Amino acid sequence: MSWFRNLSKLSSLKKLPNITSSRNTHPFPLTLLSPHHHHFTTTASSINHVGGGLEPTKPHEKPRVVVLGTGWAGCRLMKGLDPEIYDIVCVSPRNHMVFTPLLASTCVGTLEFRSVAEPVSRIQPAISREPGSYFFLANCIGVDTHNHVVQCETVTEGTQTLDPWKFTVSYDKLVIALGAQPTTFGIHGVHEHAIFLREVYHAQEIRRKLLLNLMLSDVPGISEEEKQRLLHCVVVGGGPTGVEFSGELSDFIMRDVRQRYSHVKDYIHVTLIEANEILSSFDDRLRRYATKQLTKSGVRLVRGIVKDVGDEKIILNDGTEVPYGLLVWSTGVGPSPLIRSLDLPKSPGGRIGIDEWLRVPSIEDVFAIGDCSGYVESTGKPILPALAQVAERQGKYLANLLNKIGKANGGRANSVSDIDIGDPFVYKHLGSMATIGSYKALVDLRHSKEEKGLSLAGFISWFIWRSAYLTRVISWRNRFYVAINWATTLVFGRDISRI
């Protein structure tokens, strides 16, 4: 039978050129052409890496909702959309949602990274099952509202990957939920030397940097001055994210570093820099409690404004130089360059302007939710804070609104004019929570600082904080992960492996 095996090999070699040439004739990657490639058109050769995309929907097809972004707002929207009414297409540079309230815990090993990441396909299974629904790992680079088209560019990583691929997606309804980006106030060196804390890869970078500095500081011959710099962790920004990270870091130092890095335990410390008061959204009593507990945990609080950021030190406005080994930047968020560049109405501050029904005024079939949106001045409403609870509730409201529109045969482009869309969106603040380390937290369940209501601080608040967030984690799978991680950390301590 050897002659038969040789013949098989020869025939397979003859087929290889045909396979290769057929690949080159497709300007779209195979992942975009299969399994329902009849929805796509191509307009240019693969040499240009510019091609067609999803055509406008046909009368016999379901209308298409295109969602830009996989944050709190976009994912809650997709979860609530009815796949029997709409085809759902999501475009985002990440294929998961990050449960941001627990992100700081992953930096020091209290939780594993996958415990705070929920795949989009689990949030809305139709994206991976329905023939007209897709997820594209890409960035939005422009919106043509006149022709109902979104311009996209694929995400690439590293020097060995393919060049970015440009394509278009036609929509019947477009929801912009692109979030916001960290604000740097134009301070030199922030992007080059500081680490933000908004994505899983940010937490991974912080963890690797922290553990690297711990191990480097233990090497023989390192000077006292350099050892102190390497082990100085500076957090800029006294909001909930900065305070929670400082609390987690102080816990890590007190309960793990001082036991396992005995040679450097007296050198590592944390400094929190804030221009005004920390946790400004909480009342004075809770702020004083947080200040006292953070100081007791070894966090040094400094009031000042960062003027310049170097690779090994930052300079404050009074000329003080602060050496650091790890710099985490958490000073709030603002509109991204893409949001500012879109030719859409804007709210004060540069966000996309919306009306009371989360529609972009004077632009047909376009909605905006989450941190990238804000009420236009004509509504007379204040800009809502950039909070997860705001984004989540906007996503839930808009999903119900779009389902109602679809059931009334208004899902097609330019077909909503005669449909009663119901009551406008109303936001009511449910309260704020923040952990400050050492099994203590703040819980303020009042609608505002001026109103009466429940506000607690201490161990009971910490228990409420953990219980509340455990129930808010998206899936039962991740709830199980988080509970197991917390139990493992309590019994065995944090994992300090640098992987």
JSON list of C-alpha atoms in Angstrom, two decimals, residues 54 64-71 74-75 78 87-96 120-121 124 127 132-138 152 167 169 175 177:
[
{"chain": "A", "resi": 54, "resn": "LEU", "atom": "CA", "xyz": [-22.16, 44.19, 6.25]},
{"chain": "A", "resi": 64, "resn": "ARG", "atom": "CA", "xyz": [-29.91, 45.34, 12.77]},
{"chain": "A", "resi": 65, "resn": "VAL", "atom": "CA", "xyz": [-28.79, 47.05, 15.98]},
{"chain": "A", "resi": 66, "resn": "VAL", "atom": "CA", "xyz": [-25.10, 47.93, 16.00]},
{"chain": "A", "resi": 67, "resn": "VAL", "atom": "CA", "xyz": [-23.57, 48.41, 19.46]},
{"chain": "A", "resi": 68, "resn": "LEU", "atom": "CA", "xyz": [-20.21, 50.15, 19.81]},
{"chain": "A", "resi": 69, "resn": "GLY", "atom": "CA", "xyz": [-18.48, 49.14, 23.03]},
{"chain": "A", "resi": 70, "resn": "THR", "atom": "CA", "xyz": [-18.56, 46.36, 25.64]},
{"chain": "A", "resi": 71, "resn": "GLY", "atom": "CA", "xyz": [-18.65, 48.36, 28.86]},
{"chain": "A", "resi": 74, "resn": "GLY", "atom": "CA", "xyz": [-23.23, 48.33, 26.01]},
{"chain": "A", "resi": 75, "resn": "CYS", "atom": "CA", "xyz": [-23.29, 44.89, 27.64]},
{"chain": "A", "resi": 78, "resn": "MET", "atom": "CA", "xyz": [-27.13, 43.67, 24.55]},
{"chain": "A", "resi": 87, "resn": "ASP", "atom": "CA", "xyz": [-29.90, 41.08, 14.64]},
{"chain": "A", "resi": 88, "resn": "ILE", "atom": "CA", "xyz": [-27.25, 42.28, 17.10]},
{"chain": "A", "resi": 89, "resn": "VAL", "atom": "CA", "xyz": [-23.79, 43.34, 15.93]},
{"chain": "A", "resi": 90, "resn": "CYS", "atom": "CA", "xyz": [-21.19, 44.42, 18.46]},
{"chain": "A", "resi": 91, "resn": "VAL", "atom": "CA", "xyz": [-17.97, 46.24, 17.55]},
{"chain": "A", "resi": 92, "resn": "SER", "atom": "CA", "xyz": [-15.37, 46.58, 20.30]},
{"chain": "A", "resi": 93, "resn": "PRO", "atom": "CA", "xyz": [-11.61, 46.25, 20.85]},
{"chain": "A", "resi": 94, "resn": "ARG", "atom": "CA", "xyz": [-12.28, 43.72, 23.65]},
{"chain": "A", "resi": 95, "resn": "ASN", "atom": "CA", "xyz": [-14.56, 40.68, 23.63]},
{"chain": "A", "resi": 96, "resn": "HIS", "atom": "CA", "xyz": [-15.49, 40.85, 27.30]},
{"chain": "A", "resi": 120, "resn": "VAL", "atom": "CA", "xyz": [-19.73, 39.01, 25.48]},
{"chain": "A", "resi": 121, "resn": "SER", "atom": "CA", "xyz": [-20.99, 35.71, 24.04]},
{"chain": "A", "resi": 124, "resn": "GLN", "atom": "CA", "xyz": [-25.79, 37.82, 24.74]},
{"chain": "A", "resi": 127, "resn": "ILE", "atom": "CA", "xyz": [-24.00, 37.00, 18.93]},
{"chain": "A", "resi": 132, "resn": "GLY", "atom": "CA", "xyz": [-27.27, 37.63, 11.36]},
{"chain": "A", "resi": 133, "resn": "SER", "atom": "CA", "xyz": [-25.58, 38.56, 14.64]},
{"chain": "A", "resi": 134, "resn": "TYR", "atom": "CA", "xyz": [-21.83, 39.08, 15.00]},
{"chain": "A", "resi": 135, "resn": "PHE", "atom": "CA", "xyz": [-19.06, 40.29, 17.25]},
{"chain": "A", "resi": 136, "resn": "PHE", "atom": "CA", "xyz": [-16.17, 42.10, 15.54]},
{"chain": "A", "resi": 137, "resn": "LEU", "atom": "CA", "xyz": [-12.90, 42.69, 17.39]},
{"chain": "A", "resi": 138, "resn": "ALA", "atom": "CA", "xyz": [-12.35, 46.15, 15.97]},
{"chain": "A", "resi": 152, "resn": "CYS", "atom": "CA", "xyz": [-14.31, 50.07, 11.53]},
{"chain": "A", "resi": 167, "resn": "PHE", "atom": "CA", "xyz": [-14.51, 47.50, 6.84]},
{"chain": "A", "resi": 169, "resn": "VAL", "atom": "CA", "xyz": [-21.15, 47.91, 8.98]},
{"chain": "A", "resi": 175, "resn": "VAL", "atom": "CA", "xyz": [-25.98, 52.65, 19.96]},
{"chain": "A", "resi": 177, "resn": "ALA", "atom": "CA", "xyz": [-21.46, 53.07, 24.23]}
]
